Amino acid sequence: MRKGLLSILIAITTLAAKAQNTPCTSDPTYRQFDFWIGEWDVYGKNGKKAGDSRIELILDSCIILENWKSANPFKNLYYAGKSFNTYNSLTKQWQQTWVDNVGGTTEFLEGHYEDNKMIFKTKPFPINKDTMGIRRLTFFNLGIDKVRQFSEISKDNEKTWITEYDLEYRRKKK
């Protein structure tokens, strides 16, 4: 009886240890973008508040989820969206999928962490019948209370880049 009980306890302990040791918690690559996690007030380059963003870990720490809402309405609509960010262990790339409340989606399938910043890039996509575009999105880790999000687009196969937006995330004070 004691041997049976001991075997059951060992099996339960082993299963619990394996459950806590998911790839997303045991591989440090999955933690490279954790600097963005938190509650943020977001400001544009003009110094005006652009929105609020809550970044959290979900799905056993495998996904970094962004919840965005603009500070002001445009045509009676507050712009809102979500991004799902994860490391793809098969492609060895970080990826972000953005969706919003006006039907927009953007997939950044190439991403990597270097020099204290996360850099995402889309595959080429049609802007119009004659022009292809590529978006690049960079998150700069500026310390525990500040992150810069910088979006650019290239319409000439990455020869030149045009700024789409430049935002500063400031950690909300508790």
PDB file of C-alpha atoms in Angstrom, residues 36-40 52-56 65-69 82 169 172:
ATOM      1  CA  TRP A  36       6.991  45.542 -22.959  1.00  0.00           C
ATOM      2  CA  ILE A  37       4.710  43.851 -20.399  1.00  0.00           C
ATOM      3  CA  GLY A  38       2.753  46.284 -18.229  1.00  0.00           C
ATOM      4  CA  GLU A  39       0.166  49.070 -18.154  1.00  0.00           C
ATOM      5  CA  TRP A  40       1.116  52.048 -20.337  1.00  0.00           C
ATOM      6  CA  ASP A  52      -3.627  53.358 -23.429  1.00  0.00           C
ATOM      7  CA  SER A  53      -2.080  49.935 -23.748  1.00  0.00           C
ATOM      8  CA  ARG A  54      -2.122  46.893 -21.476  1.00  0.00           C
ATOM      9  CA  ILE A  55       0.462  44.224 -22.300  1.00  0.00           C
ATOM     10  CA  GLU A  56       0.160  40.844 -20.581  1.00  0.00           C
ATOM     11  CA  LEU A  65      -0.959  40.099 -25.713  1.00  0.00           C
ATOM     12  CA  GLU A  66      -1.394  43.812 -26.340  1.00  0.00           C
ATOM     13  CA  ASN A  67      -4.726  45.557 -25.710  1.00  0.00           C
ATOM     14  CA  TRP A  68      -4.744  49.024 -27.304  1.00  0.00           C
ATOM     15  CA  LYS A  69      -7.311  51.839 -27.208  1.00  0.00           C
ATOM     16  CA  LYS A  82      -4.870  43.673 -30.134  1.00  0.00           C
ATOM     17  CA  TYR A 169       5.054  54.115 -23.868  1.00  0.00           C
ATOM     18  CA  LYS A 172       1.397  53.914 -15.574  1.00  0.00           C
TER      19      LYS A 172
END
